[in-house]
Coordinates of C-alpha atoms and ligand atoms in Angstrom, one line a residue:
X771 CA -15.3 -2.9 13.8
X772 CA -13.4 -1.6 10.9
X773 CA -11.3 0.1 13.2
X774 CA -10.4 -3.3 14.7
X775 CA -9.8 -5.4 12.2
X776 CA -7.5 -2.5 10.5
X777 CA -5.2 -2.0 14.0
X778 CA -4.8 -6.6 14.1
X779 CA -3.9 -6.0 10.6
X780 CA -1.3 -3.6 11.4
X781 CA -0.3 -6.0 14.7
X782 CA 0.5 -8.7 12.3
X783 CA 1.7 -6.8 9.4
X784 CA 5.0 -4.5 8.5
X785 CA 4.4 -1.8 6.8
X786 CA 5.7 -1.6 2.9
X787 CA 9.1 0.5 2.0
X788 CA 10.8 -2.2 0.5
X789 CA 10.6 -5.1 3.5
X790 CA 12.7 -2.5 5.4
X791 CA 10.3 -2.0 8.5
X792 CA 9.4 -2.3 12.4
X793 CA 9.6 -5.6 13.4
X794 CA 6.3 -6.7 14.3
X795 CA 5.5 -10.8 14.4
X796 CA 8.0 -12.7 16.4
X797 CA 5.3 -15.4 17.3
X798 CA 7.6 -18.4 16.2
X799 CA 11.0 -18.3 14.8
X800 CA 10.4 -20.7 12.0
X801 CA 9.5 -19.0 8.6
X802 CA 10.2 -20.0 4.7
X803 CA 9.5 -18.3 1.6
X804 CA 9.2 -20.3 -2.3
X805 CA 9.2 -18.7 -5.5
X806 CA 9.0 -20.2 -9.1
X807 CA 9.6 -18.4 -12.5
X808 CA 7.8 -20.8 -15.0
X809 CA 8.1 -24.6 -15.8
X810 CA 10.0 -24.8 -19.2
X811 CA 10.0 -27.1 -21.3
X812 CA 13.1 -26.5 -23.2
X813 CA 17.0 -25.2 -22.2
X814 CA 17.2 -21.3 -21.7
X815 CA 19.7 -19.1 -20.4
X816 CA 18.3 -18.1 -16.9
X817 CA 20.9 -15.8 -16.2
X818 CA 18.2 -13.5 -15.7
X819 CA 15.9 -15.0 -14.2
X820 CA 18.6 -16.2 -11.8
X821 CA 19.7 -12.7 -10.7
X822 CA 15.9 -11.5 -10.1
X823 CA 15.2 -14.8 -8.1
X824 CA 18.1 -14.7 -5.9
X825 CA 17.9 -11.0 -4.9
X826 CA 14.1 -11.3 -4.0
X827 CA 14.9 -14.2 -1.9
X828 CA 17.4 -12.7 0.1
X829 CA 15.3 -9.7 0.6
X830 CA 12.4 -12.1 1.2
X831 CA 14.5 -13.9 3.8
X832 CA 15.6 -10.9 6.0
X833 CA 12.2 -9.8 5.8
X834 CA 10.4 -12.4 7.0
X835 CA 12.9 -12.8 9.6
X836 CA 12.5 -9.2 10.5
X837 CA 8.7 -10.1 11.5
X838 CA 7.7 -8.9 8.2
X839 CA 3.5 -10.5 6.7
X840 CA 3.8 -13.6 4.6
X841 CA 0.9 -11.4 2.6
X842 CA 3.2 -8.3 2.4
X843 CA 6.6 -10.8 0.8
X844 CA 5.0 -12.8 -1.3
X845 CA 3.1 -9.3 -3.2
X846 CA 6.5 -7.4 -3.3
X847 CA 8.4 -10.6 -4.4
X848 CA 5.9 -11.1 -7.5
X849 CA 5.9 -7.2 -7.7
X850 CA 10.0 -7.4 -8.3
X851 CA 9.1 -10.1 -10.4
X852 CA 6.9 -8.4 -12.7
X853 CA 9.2 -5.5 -13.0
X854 CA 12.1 -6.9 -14.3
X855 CA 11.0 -8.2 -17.5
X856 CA 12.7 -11.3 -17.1
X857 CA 9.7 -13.2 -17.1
X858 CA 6.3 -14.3 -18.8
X859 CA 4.4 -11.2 -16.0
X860 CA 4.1 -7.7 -15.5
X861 CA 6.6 -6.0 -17.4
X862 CA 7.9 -9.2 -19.5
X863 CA 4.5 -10.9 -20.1
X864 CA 3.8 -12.4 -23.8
X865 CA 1.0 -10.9 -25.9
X866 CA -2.2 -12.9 -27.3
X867 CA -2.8 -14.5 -30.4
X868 CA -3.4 -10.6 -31.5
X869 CA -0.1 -9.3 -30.0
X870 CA -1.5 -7.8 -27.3
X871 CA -0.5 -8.1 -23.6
X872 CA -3.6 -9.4 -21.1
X873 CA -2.1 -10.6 -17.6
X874 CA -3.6 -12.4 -14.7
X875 CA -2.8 -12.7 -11.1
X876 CA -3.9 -13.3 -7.7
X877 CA -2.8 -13.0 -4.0
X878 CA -4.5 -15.1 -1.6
X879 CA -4.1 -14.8 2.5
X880 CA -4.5 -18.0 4.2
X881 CA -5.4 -16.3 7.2
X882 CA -8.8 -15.7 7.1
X883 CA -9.5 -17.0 3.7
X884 CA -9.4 -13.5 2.0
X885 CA -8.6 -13.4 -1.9
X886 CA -8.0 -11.0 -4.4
X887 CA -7.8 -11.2 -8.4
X888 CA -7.3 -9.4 -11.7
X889 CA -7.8 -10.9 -15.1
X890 CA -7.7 -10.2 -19.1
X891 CA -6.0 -6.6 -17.8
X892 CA -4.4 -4.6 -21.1
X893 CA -2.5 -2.1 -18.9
X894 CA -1.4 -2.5 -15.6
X895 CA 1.7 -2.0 -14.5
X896 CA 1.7 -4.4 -11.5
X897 CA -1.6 -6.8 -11.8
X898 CA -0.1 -8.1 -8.3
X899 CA -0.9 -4.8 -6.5
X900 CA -3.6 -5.0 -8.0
X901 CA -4.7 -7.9 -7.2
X902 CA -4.0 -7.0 -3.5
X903 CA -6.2 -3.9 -3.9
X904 CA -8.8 -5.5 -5.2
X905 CA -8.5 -8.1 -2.0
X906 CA -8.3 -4.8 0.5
X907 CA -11.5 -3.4 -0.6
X908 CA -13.4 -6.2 0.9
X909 CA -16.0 -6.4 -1.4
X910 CA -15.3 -8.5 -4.5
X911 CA -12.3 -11.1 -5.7
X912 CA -11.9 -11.1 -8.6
X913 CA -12.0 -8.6 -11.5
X914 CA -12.0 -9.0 -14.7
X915 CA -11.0 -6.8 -18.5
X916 CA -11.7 -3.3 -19.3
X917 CA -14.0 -2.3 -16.5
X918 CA -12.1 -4.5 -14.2
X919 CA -9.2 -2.6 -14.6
X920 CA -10.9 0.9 -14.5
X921 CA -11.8 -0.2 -11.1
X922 CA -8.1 -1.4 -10.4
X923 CA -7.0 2.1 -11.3
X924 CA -9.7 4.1 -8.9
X925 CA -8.2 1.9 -6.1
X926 CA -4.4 3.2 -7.0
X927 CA -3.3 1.0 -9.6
X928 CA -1.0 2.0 -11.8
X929 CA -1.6 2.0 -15.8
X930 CA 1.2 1.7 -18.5
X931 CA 1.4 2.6 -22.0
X932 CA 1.5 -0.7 -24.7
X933 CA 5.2 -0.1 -24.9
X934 CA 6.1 -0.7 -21.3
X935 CA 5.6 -4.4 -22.2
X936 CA 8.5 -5.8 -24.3
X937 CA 7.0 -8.8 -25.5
X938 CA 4.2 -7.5 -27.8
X939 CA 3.5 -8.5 -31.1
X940 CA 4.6 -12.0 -30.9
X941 CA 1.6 -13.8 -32.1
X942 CA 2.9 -17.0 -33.0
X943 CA 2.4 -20.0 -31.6
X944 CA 5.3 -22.2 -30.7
X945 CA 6.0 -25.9 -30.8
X946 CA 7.0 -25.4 -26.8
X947 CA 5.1 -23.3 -25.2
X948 CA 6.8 -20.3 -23.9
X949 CA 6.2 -20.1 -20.1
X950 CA 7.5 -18.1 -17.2
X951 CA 4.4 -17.3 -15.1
X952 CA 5.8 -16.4 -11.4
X953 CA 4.5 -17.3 -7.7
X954 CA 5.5 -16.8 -4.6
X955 CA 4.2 -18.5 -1.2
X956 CA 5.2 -17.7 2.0
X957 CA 5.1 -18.7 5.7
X958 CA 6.0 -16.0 8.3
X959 CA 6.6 -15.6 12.2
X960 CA 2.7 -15.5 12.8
X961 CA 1.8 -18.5 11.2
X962 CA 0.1 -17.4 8.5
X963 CA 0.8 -18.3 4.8
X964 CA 0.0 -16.2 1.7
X965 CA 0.6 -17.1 -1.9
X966 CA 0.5 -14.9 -5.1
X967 CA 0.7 -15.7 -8.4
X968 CA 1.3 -13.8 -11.8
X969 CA 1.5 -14.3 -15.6
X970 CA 1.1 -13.2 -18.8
X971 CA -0.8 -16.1 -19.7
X972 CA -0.3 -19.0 -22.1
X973 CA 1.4 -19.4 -25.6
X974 CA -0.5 -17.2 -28.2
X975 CA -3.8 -17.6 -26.2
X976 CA -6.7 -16.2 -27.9
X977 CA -7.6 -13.2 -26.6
X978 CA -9.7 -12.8 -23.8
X979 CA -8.6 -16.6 -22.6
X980 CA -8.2 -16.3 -18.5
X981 CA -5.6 -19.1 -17.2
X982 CA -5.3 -20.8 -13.7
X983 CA -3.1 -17.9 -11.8
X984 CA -6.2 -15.4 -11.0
X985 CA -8.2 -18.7 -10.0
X986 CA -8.7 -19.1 -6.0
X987 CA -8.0 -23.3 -5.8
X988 CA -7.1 -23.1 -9.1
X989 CA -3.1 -21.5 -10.0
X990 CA -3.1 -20.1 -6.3
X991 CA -4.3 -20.8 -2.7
X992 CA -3.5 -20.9 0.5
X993 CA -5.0 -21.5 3.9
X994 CA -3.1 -21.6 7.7
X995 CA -4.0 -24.7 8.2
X996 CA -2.7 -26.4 5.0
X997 CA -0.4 -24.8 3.1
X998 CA 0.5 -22.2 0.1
X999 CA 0.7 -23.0 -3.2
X1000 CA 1.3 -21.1 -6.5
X1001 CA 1.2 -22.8 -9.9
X1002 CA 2.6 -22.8 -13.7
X1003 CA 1.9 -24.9 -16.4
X1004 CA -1.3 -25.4 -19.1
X1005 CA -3.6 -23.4 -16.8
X1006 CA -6.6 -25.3 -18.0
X1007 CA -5.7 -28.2 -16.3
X1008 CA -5.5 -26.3 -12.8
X1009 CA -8.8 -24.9 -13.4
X1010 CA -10.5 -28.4 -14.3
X1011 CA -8.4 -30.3 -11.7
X1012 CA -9.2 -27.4 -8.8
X1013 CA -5.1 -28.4 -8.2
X1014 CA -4.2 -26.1 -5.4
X1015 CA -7.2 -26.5 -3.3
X1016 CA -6.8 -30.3 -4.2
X1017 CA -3.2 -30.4 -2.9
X1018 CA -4.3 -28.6 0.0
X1019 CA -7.6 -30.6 0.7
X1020 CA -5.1 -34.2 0.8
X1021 CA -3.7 -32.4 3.7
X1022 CA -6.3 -31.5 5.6
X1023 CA -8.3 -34.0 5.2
X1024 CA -6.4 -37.1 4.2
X1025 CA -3.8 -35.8 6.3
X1026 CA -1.1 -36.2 3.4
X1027 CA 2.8 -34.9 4.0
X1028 CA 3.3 -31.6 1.8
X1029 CA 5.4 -33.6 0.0
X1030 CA 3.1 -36.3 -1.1
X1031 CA 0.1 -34.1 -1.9
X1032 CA 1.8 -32.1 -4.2
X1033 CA 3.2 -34.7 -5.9
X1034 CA -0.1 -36.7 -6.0
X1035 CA -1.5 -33.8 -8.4
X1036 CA 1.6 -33.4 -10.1
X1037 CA 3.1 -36.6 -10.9
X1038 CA -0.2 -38.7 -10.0
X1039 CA -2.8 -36.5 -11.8
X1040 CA -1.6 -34.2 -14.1
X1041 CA 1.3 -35.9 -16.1
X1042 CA -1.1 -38.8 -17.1
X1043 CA -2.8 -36.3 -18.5
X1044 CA 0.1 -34.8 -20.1
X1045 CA -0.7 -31.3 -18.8
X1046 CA 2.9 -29.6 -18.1
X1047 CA 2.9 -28.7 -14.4
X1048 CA 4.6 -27.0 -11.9
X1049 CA 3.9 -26.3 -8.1
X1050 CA 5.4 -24.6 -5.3
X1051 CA 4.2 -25.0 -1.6
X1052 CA 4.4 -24.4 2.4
X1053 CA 3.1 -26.0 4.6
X1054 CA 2.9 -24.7 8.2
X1055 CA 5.2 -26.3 9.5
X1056 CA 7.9 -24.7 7.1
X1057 CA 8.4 -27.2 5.0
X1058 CA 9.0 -26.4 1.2
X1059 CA 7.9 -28.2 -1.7
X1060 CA 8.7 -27.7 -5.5
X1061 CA 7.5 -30.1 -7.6
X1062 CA 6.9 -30.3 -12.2
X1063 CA 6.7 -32.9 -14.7
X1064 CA 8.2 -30.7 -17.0
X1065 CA 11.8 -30.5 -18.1
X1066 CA 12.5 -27.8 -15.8
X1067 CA 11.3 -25.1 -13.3
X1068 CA 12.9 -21.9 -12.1
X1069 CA 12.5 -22.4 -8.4
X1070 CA 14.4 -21.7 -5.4
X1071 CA 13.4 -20.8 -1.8
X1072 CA 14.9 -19.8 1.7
X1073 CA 13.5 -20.5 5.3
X1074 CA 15.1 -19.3 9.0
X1075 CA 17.7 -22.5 8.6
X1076 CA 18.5 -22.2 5.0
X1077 CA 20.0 -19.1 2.5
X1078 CA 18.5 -18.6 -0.8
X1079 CA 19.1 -21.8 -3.0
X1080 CA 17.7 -21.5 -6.8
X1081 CA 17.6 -24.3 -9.6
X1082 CA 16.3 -25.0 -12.9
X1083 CA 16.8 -28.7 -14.1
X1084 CA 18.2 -30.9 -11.9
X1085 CA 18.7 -29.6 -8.1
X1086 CA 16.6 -29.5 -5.0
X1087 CA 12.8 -30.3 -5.0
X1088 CA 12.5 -30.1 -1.4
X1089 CA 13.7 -28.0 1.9
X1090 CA 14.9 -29.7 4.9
X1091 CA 12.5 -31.8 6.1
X1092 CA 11.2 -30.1 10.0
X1093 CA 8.3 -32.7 10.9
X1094 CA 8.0 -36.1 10.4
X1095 CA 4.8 -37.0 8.8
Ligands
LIG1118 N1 -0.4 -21.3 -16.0 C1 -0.3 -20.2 -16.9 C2 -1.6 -20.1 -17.6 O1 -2.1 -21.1 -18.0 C3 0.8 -20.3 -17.9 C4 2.2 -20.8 -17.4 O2 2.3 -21.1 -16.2 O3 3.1 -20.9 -18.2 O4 -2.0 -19.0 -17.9

């Protein structure tokens, strides 16, 4: 049985080495892939962010259009994420109200339901990996602090010294929040959608706090016949407000447009509330959706029809439309 379910993996899967591998799911030709580097709420350079977004995209892109797993892009697009320090995960994640780093993250595949999570981890290198690990081992979802992490480690994650991180020590909490969590949601040749979602968590959190991002339904979902989704924002308000599984629940079952589900939750629920929010999404059609109530959100996306397109403020909230709804 394990045998089986390990060789329709492979079928439907490419293996890792950097996207660069057999082609292996030409099913459909319509794929798209959405990241996001954090809803701000204030102006920043994103130079850097920029640079990171736009060369995972295009190796995203030729990926996915290479037959490559939505589940495989979306972990190696958080993955580059994490490691370029650009941003409030991996590598670049802020410390605690004690000046310590604790990151959460998740990867969900929405084929088959399957989930995998890491949170309140002091020293992992990549919590998306994992986060997928966790998810391969088939036995629990989601794992949590120092014994967590042990168990990360025994399944091959890698552990980092305090000063790999290069936020430490910042313990302050600011007037706007400092955000910059990352997601990435993807739809490939199969049909099947994954999402994943990293971050060093919110402004000065007191230690031990766990946000949205390692929360199934909460900052990450995604099921094949919905959507994707990966969130940023005040995390408690995706926990409370169950906002991915909500988003995707208005489309299955209310049979809502991506594009009106998400912005249900964003604009309909949560900025009533005044909780800052952003959401990315796919739905399986291809459509892209990226939607905040904040002043800005590093986005951008790419599907078969359209190259890597990025944005911060102002600029596209939406792909081109592919089904009428
Ligand atoms: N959602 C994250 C959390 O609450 C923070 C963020 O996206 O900025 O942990």
């Amino acid at each position: 049985m394990r045998r089986q379910i390990f060789l329709a993996a492979i079928l439907c899967a490419v293996p890792q080495a950097g996207f660069a591998a057999a082609n292996s799911c030409h099913a459909h030709s319509t794929f798209a892939v959405v990241v996001h580097g954090g809803a701000i709420d204030e102006k920043m350079d994103g130079t850097a962010r920029f640079a990171v977004m736009k060369q995972a995209l295009q190796k995203a892109r030729a990926a996915l259009a290479a037959g490559a797993s939505s589940l495989d892009v979306v972990e190696q697009t958080v993955e580059a994420f994490e490691d370029s320090g650009a941003f409030n995960a991996g590598r670049g994640a802020i410390a605690d109200a004690a000046g310590l780093v604790e990151t959460d993250a998740a990867i969900m595949d929405g084929d088959g339901l399957r989930a995998g999570g890491v949170a309140s981890m002091t020293a992992l290198k990549n919590p998306i990996h994992a986060a997928r690990l966790v998810m391969e081992a088939n036995r629990h979802v989601l794992m949590v602090g120092d014994r967590g992490q042990a168990y990360a480690e025994k399944l091959g994650a890698v552990a980092v010294p305090p000063s790999y991180f290069v936020k430490t020590g910042k313990v302050e909490r600011s007037a706007v929040p400092e955000h910059g969590t990352v997601g990435a949601v993807a739809l490939d040749r199969c049909g099947h959608i994954a999402a994943a979602t990293s971050t060093g968590g919110f402004d000065a959190k007191i230690p031990g706090r766990v946000g949205d991002s390692p929360i199934v339904g909460a900052g990450v979902y995604a099921a094949d016949d919905a959507g994707g989704f990966s969130g940023t924002g005040h995390g408690e308000y995706y926990i409370r407000y169950s906002v991915s599984k909500d988003v995707a629940d208005r489309m299955r079952y209310a049979h809502q447009s991506l594009d009106a589900a998400m912005k249900a939750d964003v604009f309909g629920t949560l900025a009533p509330l005044k909780a800052e929010a952003g959401l990315i999404g796919v739905d399986r059609h291809g459509n892209v959706g990226m939607y905040y109530n904040t002043l800005g959100m590093f986005r951008g996306y790419a599907t078969d029809r359209e190259t890597p397109v990025v944005a911060e403020y102002a600029g596209p909230t939406a792909s081109q439309p592919r089904v009428k709804h």
